[in-house]
Short mmCIF file of C-alpha atoms in Angstrom, two decimals:
data_model
loop_
_atom_site.label_atom_id
_atom_site.label_comp_id
_atom_site.label_asym_id
_atom_site.label_seq_id
_atom_site.Cartn_x
_atom_site.Cartn_y
_atom_site.Cartn_z
CA UNK A 1 34.38 33.78 -23.63
CA UNK A 2 31.16 35.62 -24.34
CA UNK A 3 32.61 37.11 -27.60
CA UNK A 4 33.76 33.61 -28.68
CA UNK A 5 30.21 32.27 -28.23
CA UNK A 6 28.76 35.15 -30.22
CA UNK A 7 31.18 34.51 -33.11
CA UNK A 8 30.42 30.77 -33.00
CA UNK A 9 26.68 31.39 -33.18
CA UNK A 10 27.19 33.86 -36.09
CA UNK A 11 29.33 31.34 -38.00
CA UNK A 12 26.69 28.60 -37.60
CA UNK A 13 23.94 31.00 -38.76
CA UNK A 14 25.86 32.03 -41.87
CA UNK A 15 26.69 28.39 -42.68
CA UNK A 16 23.02 27.36 -42.35
CA UNK A 17 21.86 30.31 -44.47
CA UNK A 18 24.36 29.44 -47.23
CA UNK A 19 23.29 25.81 -47.31
CA UNK A 20 19.59 26.64 -47.38
CA UNK A 21 19.75 29.22 -50.26
CA UNK A 22 22.11 27.44 -52.66
CA UNK A 23 20.84 23.88 -52.42
CA UNK A 24 19.81 22.30 -55.77
CA UNK A 25 19.86 18.84 -57.28
CA UNK A 26 22.71 18.13 -59.69
CA UNK A 27 21.02 15.97 -62.31
CA UNK A 28 21.41 15.06 -65.98
CA UNK A 29 19.34 16.62 -68.76
CA UNK A 30 17.81 13.17 -69.28
CA UNK A 31 16.55 13.21 -65.69
CA UNK A 32 15.32 16.79 -66.07
CA UNK A 33 13.30 15.79 -69.14
CA UNK A 34 11.47 12.85 -67.53
CA UNK A 35 7.71 13.16 -68.04
CA UNK A 36 4.56 11.55 -66.66
CA UNK A 37 1.66 9.97 -68.54
CA UNK A 38 0.29 13.42 -69.38
CA UNK A 39 3.57 14.57 -70.92
CA UNK A 40 4.29 16.91 -68.00
CA UNK A 41 7.67 17.15 -66.25
CA UNK A 42 8.03 14.91 -63.19
CA UNK A 43 10.44 17.41 -61.59
CA UNK A 44 8.38 20.46 -62.46
CA UNK A 45 9.33 23.55 -60.34
CA UNK A 46 12.41 21.85 -58.82
CA UNK A 47 15.71 23.75 -58.53
CA UNK A 48 18.39 21.86 -60.42
CA UNK A 49 21.89 22.15 -61.87
CA UNK A 50 22.39 20.94 -65.44
CA UNK A 51 25.46 20.70 -67.64
CA UNK A 52 25.51 20.68 -71.43
CA UNK A 53 26.57 22.35 -74.68
CA UNK A 54 24.90 25.57 -75.89
CA UNK A 55 23.10 25.38 -79.24
CA UNK A 56 21.87 28.70 -80.56
CA UNK A 57 20.77 31.05 -81.77
CA UNK A 58 19.12 32.97 -78.97
CA UNK A 59 15.52 33.25 -80.17
CA UNK A 60 14.71 35.89 -77.55
CA UNK A 61 16.48 39.24 -77.72
CA UNK A 62 16.81 40.74 -74.23
CA UNK A 63 16.23 37.38 -72.61
CA UNK A 64 17.16 33.75 -73.32
CA UNK A 65 15.64 31.04 -75.54
CA UNK A 66 18.11 28.41 -76.75
CA UNK A 67 19.05 24.78 -76.12
CA UNK A 68 21.35 23.19 -73.54
CA UNK A 69 22.35 19.87 -75.07
CA UNK A 70 23.77 16.64 -73.66
CA UNK A 71 25.82 15.22 -76.57
CA UNK A 72 26.53 11.94 -74.79
CA UNK A 73 22.83 11.09 -74.47
CA UNK A 74 21.50 13.07 -77.47
CA UNK A 75 18.95 15.06 -75.48
CA UNK A 76 18.45 18.75 -74.80
CA UNK A 77 16.33 21.20 -72.86
CA UNK A 78 15.30 24.77 -73.61
CA UNK A 79 16.87 27.52 -71.52
CA UNK A 80 14.31 30.32 -71.15
CA UNK A 81 14.42 33.72 -69.44
CA UNK A 82 11.71 36.24 -70.27
CA UNK A 83 13.66 39.51 -70.08
CA UNK A 84 16.92 38.66 -68.30
CA UNK A 85 20.03 37.44 -70.15
CA UNK A 86 21.57 36.30 -66.79
CA UNK A 87 24.84 37.86 -67.93
CA UNK A 88 25.40 35.30 -70.68
CA UNK A 89 25.75 35.88 -74.45
CA UNK A 90 24.79 32.66 -76.23
CA UNK A 91 27.70 31.11 -78.17
CA UNK A 92 27.45 27.77 -79.98
CA UNK A 93 29.74 25.14 -78.47
CA UNK A 94 30.02 26.64 -74.97
CA UNK A 95 29.95 23.98 -72.27
CA UNK A 96 27.79 25.44 -69.52
CA UNK A 97 26.62 24.79 -65.99
CA UNK A 98 23.09 26.15 -65.66
CA UNK A 99 21.34 26.50 -62.32
CA UNK A 100 17.62 27.21 -62.29
CA UNK A 101 14.05 26.05 -61.92
CA UNK A 102 12.45 23.44 -64.19
CA UNK A 103 9.34 24.69 -65.94
CA UNK A 104 7.21 23.95 -68.98
CA UNK A 105 5.26 26.03 -71.50
CA UNK A 106 2.64 24.40 -73.72
CA UNK A 107 4.43 21.07 -73.44
CA UNK A 108 7.95 22.46 -73.94
CA UNK A 109 10.38 21.51 -71.15
CA UNK A 110 12.43 24.50 -69.90
CA UNK A 111 14.90 25.54 -67.28
CA UNK A 112 14.58 29.13 -66.08
CA UNK A 113 18.17 30.08 -65.14
CA UNK A 114 19.33 31.92 -62.08
CA UNK A 115 23.00 31.52 -63.01
CA UNK A 116 25.00 30.36 -66.05
CA UNK A 117 28.67 29.41 -65.74
CA UNK A 118 30.99 28.75 -68.68
CA UNK A 119 32.94 25.51 -68.17
CA UNK A 120 34.72 25.40 -71.55
CA UNK A 121 34.39 26.80 -75.05
CA UNK A 122 34.77 25.72 -78.68
CA UNK A 123 33.14 22.32 -78.25
CA UNK A 124 31.87 20.50 -81.34
CA UNK A 125 28.13 20.67 -81.97
CA UNK A 126 26.16 17.48 -82.62
CA UNK A 127 25.29 16.46 -86.16
CA UNK A 128 21.58 16.82 -86.94
CA UNK A 129 19.53 13.64 -86.71
CA UNK A 130 17.53 12.83 -89.85
CA UNK A 131 13.88 12.22 -88.89
CA UNK A 132 10.61 11.61 -90.68
CA UNK A 133 8.36 12.82 -87.85
CA UNK A 134 8.41 15.43 -85.09
CA UNK A 135 7.83 14.08 -81.58
CA UNK A 136 8.92 14.27 -77.95
CA UNK A 137 12.26 12.85 -79.07
CA UNK A 138 12.90 15.81 -81.41
CA UNK A 139 12.08 18.45 -78.77
CA UNK A 140 15.22 20.52 -78.01
CA UNK A 141 17.15 18.34 -80.44
CA UNK A 142 18.93 19.24 -83.67
CA UNK A 143 17.13 17.42 -86.50
CA UNK A 144 16.77 17.41 -90.29
CA UNK A 145 13.75 16.55 -92.43
CA UNK A 146 14.67 15.76 -96.02
CA UNK A 147 12.97 16.40 -99.39
CA UNK A 148 10.21 18.73 -98.28
CA UNK A 149 8.46 21.71 -99.86
CA UNK A 150 6.06 24.39 -98.67
CA UNK A 151 2.58 22.94 -98.33
CA UNK A 152 1.00 26.39 -98.76
CA UNK A 153 3.33 29.18 -99.94
CA UNK A 154 0.73 31.80 -98.97
CA UNK A 155 1.51 31.05 -95.29
CA UNK A 156 4.97 32.56 -95.77
CA UNK A 157 4.94 35.95 -94.10
CA UNK A 158 7.07 38.48 -92.27
CA UNK A 159 8.16 38.74 -88.64
CA UNK A 160 7.49 35.53 -86.72
CA UNK A 161 5.15 33.04 -88.36
CA UNK A 162 4.32 29.34 -88.76
CA UNK A 163 4.47 27.59 -92.12
CA UNK A 164 3.56 24.03 -93.07
CA UNK A 165 6.04 21.87 -94.96
CA UNK A 166 5.40 18.47 -96.49
CA UNK A 167 7.37 15.52 -97.81
CA UNK A 168 4.41 14.53 -99.96
CA UNK A 169 2.96 12.24 -97.30
CA UNK A 170 3.36 13.95 -93.93
CA UNK A 171 2.94 17.61 -93.00
CA UNK A 172 5.17 19.33 -90.43
CA UNK A 173 5.06 22.80 -88.91
CA UNK A 174 8.10 25.04 -89.10
CA UNK A 175 8.37 28.15 -86.93
CA UNK A 176 10.20 31.10 -88.52
CA UNK A 177 11.31 33.40 -85.73
CA UNK A 178 11.72 37.14 -86.30
CA UNK A 179 15.16 37.04 -84.62
CA UNK A 180 16.76 34.95 -87.40
CA UNK A 181 17.83 35.98 -90.89
CA UNK A 182 15.18 33.85 -92.63
CA UNK A 183 12.53 36.33 -91.50
CA UNK A 184 12.02 38.84 -94.29
CA UNK A 185 13.39 36.51 -96.95
CA UNK A 186 11.28 35.32 -99.91
CA UNK A 187 9.68 31.90 -99.55
CA UNK A 188 11.92 28.99 -100.58
CA UNK A 189 10.92 27.36 -103.85
CA UNK A 190 10.88 23.71 -104.86
CA UNK A 191 12.21 20.84 -102.74
CA UNK A 192 14.75 21.28 -99.95
CA UNK A 193 16.10 19.77 -96.74
CA UNK A 194 15.32 21.68 -93.56
CA UNK A 195 17.32 21.54 -90.31
CA UNK A 196 16.44 23.09 -86.99
CA UNK A 197 15.77 22.76 -83.31
CA UNK A 198 12.69 20.78 -82.32
CA UNK A 199 10.06 22.63 -80.32
CA UNK A 200 6.52 22.14 -79.08
CA UNK A 201 3.39 24.26 -78.64
CA UNK A 202 0.52 22.21 -77.21
CA UNK A 203 -1.99 24.07 -75.06
CA UNK A 204 -3.64 21.08 -73.37
CA UNK A 205 -2.76 17.78 -71.71
CA UNK A 206 -1.68 15.22 -72.68
CA UNK A 207 1.20 17.19 -74.18
CA UNK A 208 1.88 14.92 -77.14
CA UNK A 209 1.05 17.22 -80.09
CA UNK A 210 2.04 20.60 -81.52
CA UNK A 211 5.65 19.68 -82.32
CA UNK A 212 7.51 22.24 -84.42
CA UNK A 213 10.86 22.79 -86.11
CA UNK A 214 12.83 26.01 -85.59
CA UNK A 215 15.42 26.60 -88.34
CA UNK A 216 18.31 28.74 -87.10
CA UNK A 217 19.32 30.59 -90.28
CA UNK A 218 19.06 30.49 -94.07
CA UNK A 219 21.79 27.81 -94.02
CA UNK A 220 19.28 25.42 -92.45
CA UNK A 221 17.22 25.42 -95.67
CA UNK A 222 19.24 23.58 -98.32
CA UNK A 223 19.02 24.61 -101.08
CA UNK A 224 17.42 27.96 -100.36
CA UNK A 225 16.03 28.78 -103.80
CA UNK A 226 13.99 31.98 -103.76
CA UNK A 227 13.28 31.81 -107.48
CA UNK A 228 15.07 35.12 -107.87
CA UNK A 229 17.47 35.31 -110.79
CA UNK A 230 20.98 35.77 -109.45
CA UNK A 231 23.42 38.12 -111.05
CA UNK A 232 22.02 41.65 -111.33
CA UNK A 233 21.30 43.74 -108.25
CA UNK A 234 17.68 44.85 -108.00
CA UNK A 235 16.96 48.24 -106.43
CA UNK A 236 13.98 48.09 -104.10
CA UNK A 237 11.50 50.82 -105.05
CA UNK A 238 8.18 52.06 -103.79
CA UNK A 239 5.47 52.30 -106.43
CA UNK A 240 5.70 56.12 -106.71
CA UNK A 241 9.48 55.81 -107.17
CA UNK A 242 8.98 53.27 -109.95
CA UNK A 243 6.44 55.61 -111.61
CA UNK A 244 8.69 58.71 -111.76
CA UNK A 245 8.55 60.47 -115.16
CA UNK A 246 10.46 63.20 -116.99
CA UNK A 247 9.19 66.21 -118.95
CA UNK A 248 8.19 63.95 -121.86
CA UNK A 249 6.23 61.64 -119.52
CA UNK A 250 8.86 58.93 -120.00
CA UNK A 251 10.09 56.78 -117.13
CA UNK A 252 13.24 58.12 -115.48
CA UNK A 253 14.29 54.54 -114.73
CA UNK A 254 13.94 52.78 -118.07
CA UNK A 255 16.42 49.88 -118.19
CA UNK A 256 16.99 49.81 -114.41
CA UNK A 257 16.80 46.52 -112.50
CA UNK A 258 14.19 47.01 -109.79
CA UNK A 259 12.23 45.19 -107.08
CA UNK A 260 8.61 46.24 -106.48
CA UNK A 261 5.94 44.76 -104.19
CA UNK A 262 2.19 45.17 -104.48
CA UNK A 263 -1.18 43.45 -104.86
CA UNK A 264 -2.37 41.94 -108.16
CA UNK A 265 -5.52 43.60 -109.55
CA UNK A 266 -7.77 42.73 -112.48
CA UNK A 267 -7.21 39.84 -114.85
CA UNK A 268 -4.27 38.58 -116.86
CA UNK A 269 -4.79 40.29 -120.22
CA UNK A 270 -2.14 38.05 -121.81
CA UNK A 271 -2.86 34.34 -121.10
CA UNK A 272 0.24 33.22 -123.04
CA UNK A 273 2.40 35.35 -120.74
CA UNK A 274 1.61 38.05 -118.18
CA UNK A 275 -0.08 41.44 -118.45
CA UNK A 276 -1.68 42.88 -115.33
CA UNK A 277 -1.47 45.75 -112.85
CA UNK A 278 0.39 45.66 -109.54
CA UNK A 279 -1.02 48.24 -107.11
CA UNK A 280 0.14 49.50 -103.70
CA UNK A 281 -1.92 50.50 -100.63
CA UNK A 282 -2.40 54.03 -102.03
CA UNK A 283 -3.82 52.84 -105.38
CA UNK A 284 -0.60 53.67 -107.24
CA UNK A 285 0.08 50.95 -109.78
CA UNK A 286 2.45 49.77 -112.46
CA UNK A 287 2.03 47.40 -115.39
CA UNK A 288 3.65 43.96 -115.36
CA UNK A 289 4.33 42.55 -118.83
CA UNK A 290 5.89 39.30 -120.06
CA UNK A 291 5.33 38.39 -123.69
CA UNK A 292 5.28 34.59 -123.48
CA UNK A 293 6.68 33.47 -120.11
CA UNK A 294 4.68 33.26 -116.87
CA UNK A 295 7.89 32.67 -114.86
CA UNK A 296 6.28 29.92 -112.79
CA UNK A 297 3.68 32.31 -111.40
CA UNK A 298 0.01 31.31 -111.56
CA UNK A 299 -1.97 34.51 -111.90
CA UNK A 300 -4.49 35.21 -109.12
CA UNK A 301 -6.13 38.52 -108.29
CA UNK A 302 -5.46 39.69 -104.69
CA UNK A 303 -2.03 38.00 -104.52
CA UNK A 304 0.67 40.06 -102.81
CA UNK A 305 3.79 39.53 -104.90
CA UNK A 306 7.30 40.89 -105.30
CA UNK A 307 8.44 41.42 -108.88
CA UNK A 308 12.12 41.51 -109.85
CA UNK A 309 12.66 42.89 -113.34
CA UNK A 310 13.60 45.65 -115.76
CA UNK A 311 11.84 48.99 -116.03
CA UNK A 312 10.36 49.57 -119.49
CA UNK A 313 7.79 51.61 -121.35
CA UNK A 314 5.35 50.85 -124.17
CA UNK A 315 3.54 53.70 -125.89
CA UNK A 316 3.60 55.79 -122.72
CA UNK A 317 2.62 52.94 -120.39
CA UNK A 318 5.24 52.42 -117.66
CA UNK A 319 5.78 48.75 -116.90
CA UNK A 320 8.18 46.16 -115.52
CA UNK A 321 9.38 43.26 -117.63
CA UNK A 322 9.78 40.63 -114.89
CA UNK A 323 12.75 38.30 -114.42
CA UNK A 324 11.13 36.53 -111.48
CA UNK A 325 8.04 36.76 -109.27
CA UNK A 326 7.77 35.76 -105.61
CA UNK A 327 4.35 35.05 -104.08
CA UNK A 328 4.19 36.59 -100.60
CA UNK A 329 0.53 35.98 -99.67
CA UNK A 330 -2.93 35.49 -101.16
CA UNK A 331 -6.45 36.87 -100.62
CA UNK A 332 -5.35 40.40 -99.81
CA UNK A 333 -7.64 43.43 -99.83
CA UNK A 334 -8.15 45.09 -103.21
CA UNK A 335 -8.07 48.86 -103.68
CA UNK A 336 -11.35 50.76 -103.80
CA UNK A 337 -11.50 52.57 -107.16
CA UNK A 338 -10.90 56.32 -107.05
CA UNK A 339 -13.57 58.31 -108.92
CA UNK A 340 -11.92 60.64 -111.43
CA UNK A 341 -13.36 63.25 -113.80
CA UNK A 342 -10.95 62.23 -116.57
CA UNK A 343 -8.19 59.81 -117.59
CA UNK A 344 -4.61 61.00 -117.26
CA UNK A 345 -1.18 59.99 -115.96
CA UNK A 346 -2.57 59.63 -112.41
CA UNK A 347 -5.03 56.92 -113.51
CA UNK A 348 -2.45 54.80 -115.33
CA UNK A 349 -2.37 51.24 -113.86
CA UNK A 350 -4.67 52.35 -110.99
CA UNK A 351 -8.23 51.35 -110.09
CA UNK A 352 -10.38 54.14 -111.54
CA UNK A 353 -14.09 54.99 -111.83
CA UNK A 354 -15.57 57.45 -114.33
CA UNK A 355 -19.16 58.75 -114.43
CA UNK A 356 -20.47 58.18 -117.95
CA UNK A 357 -22.91 60.41 -119.84
CA UNK A 358 -23.39 58.10 -122.81
CA UNK A 359 -21.62 56.55 -125.78
CA UNK A 360 -20.17 58.60 -128.64
CA UNK A 361 -21.02 55.93 -131.22
CA UNK A 362 -22.72 52.81 -129.83
CA UNK A 363 -21.96 50.96 -133.09
CA UNK A 364 -18.29 50.87 -132.05
CA UNK A 365 -19.22 48.27 -129.41
CA UNK A 366 -18.53 45.06 -131.37
CA UNK A 367 -19.50 42.43 -128.81
CA UNK A 368 -18.14 39.68 -131.08
CA UNK A 369 -15.41 38.39 -128.76
CA UNK A 370 -12.65 40.51 -130.30
CA UNK A 371 -10.72 43.40 -128.76
CA UNK A 372 -11.96 46.90 -129.57
CA UNK A 373 -11.92 50.55 -128.50
CA UNK A 374 -15.05 52.59 -127.89
CA UNK A 375 -15.33 56.26 -126.95
CA UNK A 376 -17.71 57.54 -124.30
CA UNK A 377 -18.73 60.90 -122.89
CA UNK A 378 -17.86 61.68 -119.30
CA UNK A 379 -20.13 63.63 -116.98
CA UNK A 380 -17.77 66.61 -117.43
CA UNK A 381 -18.24 66.59 -121.23
CA UNK A 382 -14.90 64.98 -122.17
CA UNK A 383 -14.61 62.23 -124.76
CA UNK A 384 -12.69 59.30 -123.23
CA UNK A 385 -11.63 55.93 -124.60
CA UNK A 386 -12.50 52.50 -123.23
CA UNK A 387 -10.56 49.40 -124.23
CA UNK A 388 -12.53 46.13 -124.23
CA UNK A 389 -10.04 43.27 -124.34
CA UNK A 390 -10.91 39.96 -125.97
CA UNK A 391 -9.87 38.13 -122.79
CA UNK A 392 -12.67 39.76 -120.79
CA UNK A 393 -16.28 38.61 -120.49
CA UNK A 394 -17.36 42.05 -121.77
CA UNK A 395 -15.95 41.32 -125.24
CA UNK A 396 -18.90 39.00 -126.02
CA UNK A 397 -21.64 40.98 -124.30
CA UNK A 398 -24.11 43.52 -125.72
CA UNK A 399 -23.47 47.19 -125.06
CA UNK A 400 -24.57 48.47 -121.64
CA UNK A 401 -27.50 50.88 -121.82
CA UNK A 402 -28.16 54.13 -120.01
CA UNK A 403 -25.93 56.18 -117.74
CA UNK A 404 -23.35 54.32 -115.67
CA UNK A 405 -20.35 54.52 -113.47
CA UNK A 406 -17.68 52.48 -115.22
CA UNK A 407 -14.72 51.04 -113.30
CA UNK A 408 -11.48 49.62 -114.62
CA UNK A 409 -7.71 49.92 -114.67
CA UNK A 410 -6.20 52.96 -116.36
CA UNK A 411 -4.01 52.40 -119.40
CA UNK A 412 -2.27 54.41 -122.11
CA UNK A 413 -1.41 54.08 -125.80
CA UNK A 414 0.52 57.12 -127.05
CA UNK A 415 3.29 56.46 -129.58
CA UNK A 416 4.92 59.91 -129.66
CA UNK A 417 6.53 62.24 -127.14
CA UNK A 418 5.40 63.88 -125.01
CA UNK A 419 3.42 60.82 -123.89
CA UNK A 420 0.53 62.70 -122.30
CA UNK A 421 -2.34 61.50 -124.47
CA UNK A 422 -3.98 58.22 -125.45
CA UNK A 423 -5.20 57.37 -121.95
CA UNK A 424 -7.69 54.49 -121.79
CA UNK A 425 -9.84 52.63 -119.29
CA UNK A 426 -9.76 48.82 -119.17
CA UNK A 427 -12.93 47.35 -117.57
CA UNK A 428 -12.91 43.56 -117.41
CA UNK A 429 -16.14 42.27 -115.89
CA UNK A 430 -19.91 42.67 -115.93
CA UNK A 431 -20.01 44.63 -112.70
CA UNK A 432 -17.63 47.27 -114.11
CA UNK A 433 -20.79 49.09 -115.21
CA UNK A 434 -23.01 50.32 -112.40
CA UNK A 435 -25.70 49.60 -113.30
CA UNK A 436 -25.19 47.23 -116.20
CA UNK A 437 -28.59 47.60 -117.88
CA UNK A 438 -28.30 44.96 -120.58
CA UNK A 439 -31.07 42.34 -120.55
CA UNK A 440 -28.71 39.74 -122.02
CA UNK A 441 -28.43 37.75 -118.77
CA UNK A 442 -31.36 38.71 -116.49
CA UNK A 443 -32.23 36.84 -113.30
CA UNK A 444 -34.81 34.13 -114.06
CA UNK A 445 -35.87 33.24 -110.51
CA UNK A 446 -38.85 34.51 -108.56
CA UNK A 447 -38.24 37.98 -107.13
CA UNK A 448 -40.55 40.50 -105.50
CA UNK A 449 -39.61 44.15 -104.78
CA UNK A 450 -42.13 46.05 -102.67
CA UNK A 451 -43.57 48.55 -102.01
CA UNK A 452 -42.96 50.46 -105.23
CA UNK A 453 -43.37 53.45 -104.93
CA UNK A 454 -41.63 53.38 -101.57
CA UNK A 455 -41.45 55.92 -98.73
CA UNK A 456 -39.17 54.34 -96.09
CA UNK A 457 -38.21 50.65 -96.40
CA UNK A 458 -37.79 48.74 -99.67
CA UNK A 459 -38.25 44.97 -99.23
CA UNK A 460 -36.60 42.29 -101.37
CA UNK A 461 -37.81 38.70 -101.64
CA UNK A 462 -35.89 36.34 -103.96
CA UNK A 463 -35.69 32.56 -104.13
CA UNK A 464 -31.86 32.70 -104.43
CA UNK A 465 -29.21 34.46 -102.40
CA UNK A 466 -27.60 37.49 -103.98
CA UNK A 467 -24.21 39.16 -103.51
CA UNK A 468 -25.09 42.84 -103.30
CA UNK A 469 -27.83 45.42 -103.83
CA UNK A 470 -27.22 48.85 -105.36
CA UNK A 471 -29.36 51.90 -106.03
CA UNK A 472 -28.31 54.49 -108.65
CA UNK A 473 -29.83 57.85 -109.48
CA UNK A 474 -30.62 58.66 -113.10
CA UNK A 475 -27.20 60.24 -113.67
CA UNK A 476 -25.54 56.92 -112.77
CA UNK A 477 -24.37 58.05 -109.31
CA UNK A 478 -24.21 55.22 -106.76
CA UNK A 479 -26.54 56.04 -103.84
CA UNK A 480 -26.69 52.75 -101.90
CA UNK A 481 -24.22 49.85 -102.04
CA UNK A 482 -25.33 47.07 -99.66
CA UNK A 483 -23.17 43.94 -99.58
CA UNK A 484 -24.62 40.52 -98.94
CA UNK A 485 -28.15 39.17 -98.96
CA UNK A 486 -29.85 42.33 -97.63
CA UNK A 487 -33.63 41.81 -97.38
CA UNK A 488 -34.57 45.41 -96.60
CA UNK A 489 -33.13 48.81 -97.56
CA UNK A 490 -33.82 52.07 -95.72
CA UNK A 491 -34.42 54.70 -98.42
CA UNK A 492 -36.04 57.34 -96.19
CA UNK A 493 -33.04 59.69 -96.54
CA UNK A 494 -32.98 59.59 -100.36
CA UNK A 495 -34.49 62.45 -102.35
CA UNK A 496 -37.80 61.87 -104.10
CA UNK A 497 -37.41 60.62 -107.65
CA UNK A 498 -36.90 57.68 -110.02
CA UNK A 499 -33.94 55.38 -109.34
CA UNK A 500 -32.39 52.20 -110.73
CA UNK A 501 -32.24 49.14 -108.46
CA UNK A 502 -29.56 46.57 -109.30
CA UNK A 503 -29.41 43.18 -107.52
CA UNK A 504 -26.34 41.05 -108.37
CA UNK A 505 -26.70 37.28 -108.15
CA UNK A 506 -23.75 34.93 -108.66
CA UNK A 507 -23.96 34.95 -112.47
CA UNK A 508 -26.99 37.13 -113.28
CA UNK A 509 -28.49 40.48 -112.37
CA UNK A 510 -31.95 41.89 -111.75
CA UNK A 511 -32.50 45.49 -112.85
CA UNK A 512 -35.63 47.54 -112.31
CA UNK A 513 -36.78 51.08 -111.65
CA UNK A 514 -38.08 52.14 -108.22
CA UNK A 515 -39.88 55.34 -107.36
CA UNK A 516 -39.04 56.94 -104.02
CA UNK A 517 -41.71 59.29 -102.65
#
C-alpha cells in the first residue's frame, strides 16, 4: 500500500511537470501578428504554436531568419534564431509547426523557435503580391514592385547593404543580404521588377516606418541587366597581372578578354570617348581607351569601376579597350603620388611626382589651347618629357616659373621595340605644379601674412576661405602641406632661409616669399 501511494504521487508530479513546461497557445499567424497603437505586438513574449509554409532563403547562416507563411490568410511572420538552427534546414514549401516565443526587433514581428516540426513537404508557394508601397501589410510577405530602377547606383556595394530603388515617384529601400547570390554581383542597370520578402527596421515607436524589401536571389530582379556584354568570358585580373610585360616591354596579354577593377584618376583626355587611368590601392594603373564610345559611363574622378574589355597596347602604353563599364561606388580615396627620380615603366598610368630643375626650352610651352610636349630637367639631371593635353586647363595657361614639384599620370609614346623609351608625364590641373608661380590668376582679395621674417608662427589673414597652404624650399621641395583654412603655421622646426608660400583659394592662388630666421 505504501509503495502504491509513492507511485501515485510520482505519477501526479510527472504529469504536472509535463503540463507546466509544454503549455503554449495554439494560434494563427494572424493572431500572432496583432499589434497595438504603437505598432508593437499585443502578444509580445508569449509562448505560442504556429503553423505555416516556409519561405526562404535562410538569411542567417548558423541560425534562422526566414518566413513562416499562412497562405490562406496571406500573412507571414519571421522565424529568427540568433545562432541555433533548431535542427531544421530551411526548404521552400515545407509545412511546419513552430513552437516558440513571440518577439520583435525594430518593428519586425518574430517568433524565436524552441522546436520546428515538419508536417508536410512540397507545398506550393504563394504568388508575389504586386504593391506600390511598403507597409505593415508587406512585412513577412512575398511582394513585387514593378518598373523601378536604382535611385543612386553608388549605393550598390558588397556584403550586406541597403540600396534605394524608385519607380520615378516613390522611393523604396531594398536590403541586399550577404547570404544571397546577389551580393557581389554588379549593380542592375535600367528598369526592372523586383520581388522579395517584406521586412522592417524602425528603431523607435510607433513602429510604422523603415519598411524594406529583401530579394532572395538574382531571379528576383527581372531583368537583371548588369550592362556587361554577354558572350566572351572575361578573366578577372589584378592590376599587376594586367600590366605584365615581356622582354620587349609588350603586354603578355594583348588580345585577352579581362576584367579589372580600380579607381578613376585624372580627367578624361578624350571627351568624344574615354581615355583615363584606372589605378589600384598600390598606385598601379592601366590606361582605359575608347575611341568614340563612352559605353554609358559618365566619367567622374574617384569612381570605383569594373572594366570588362580587351587588352591592347599603343606605342608602348598598356591599356584596355572596354566593352562595358560597371560603376561600383563614387567618391573614393585617390592615390597619393609617388615621388620618382625619373619616368619609366613603373610610372606608366600611375600617379607620379617629379622634382623639376627647370625647363629645357621655355619657348616650347605654347599656352595657346593646343596639345604640346615640353622637356624639363629633373633634379637628378635627366631630361624628361611633359605632355600638356588640350583638354586640360594648363593648355591655355602661361608657363610656370621657378623650381617645382610637378605631379601627373605617367604615359608613354614609343613606336618601336623594345618599348622602353618615350615615357611622359601628363599633368592636368593648376595645382600639378607646386608651387605654380605664374601671376596669370593671382588672388585679388585682401590678405596679410605676418610676421615676415618669421621665427616661430606665421599668421595668415584673408577675407576669403582657402583650401590649403604650402611652403616650399628654393629647390621646389614641399616642406609644409596644411589642408583647410589654417590661420597659423608653426615654422619653428624649419631651417633658416628663404621659402615660397603658396595659398590655394577655390580658383586662384597667392604666392609670396617668406624668410624664416
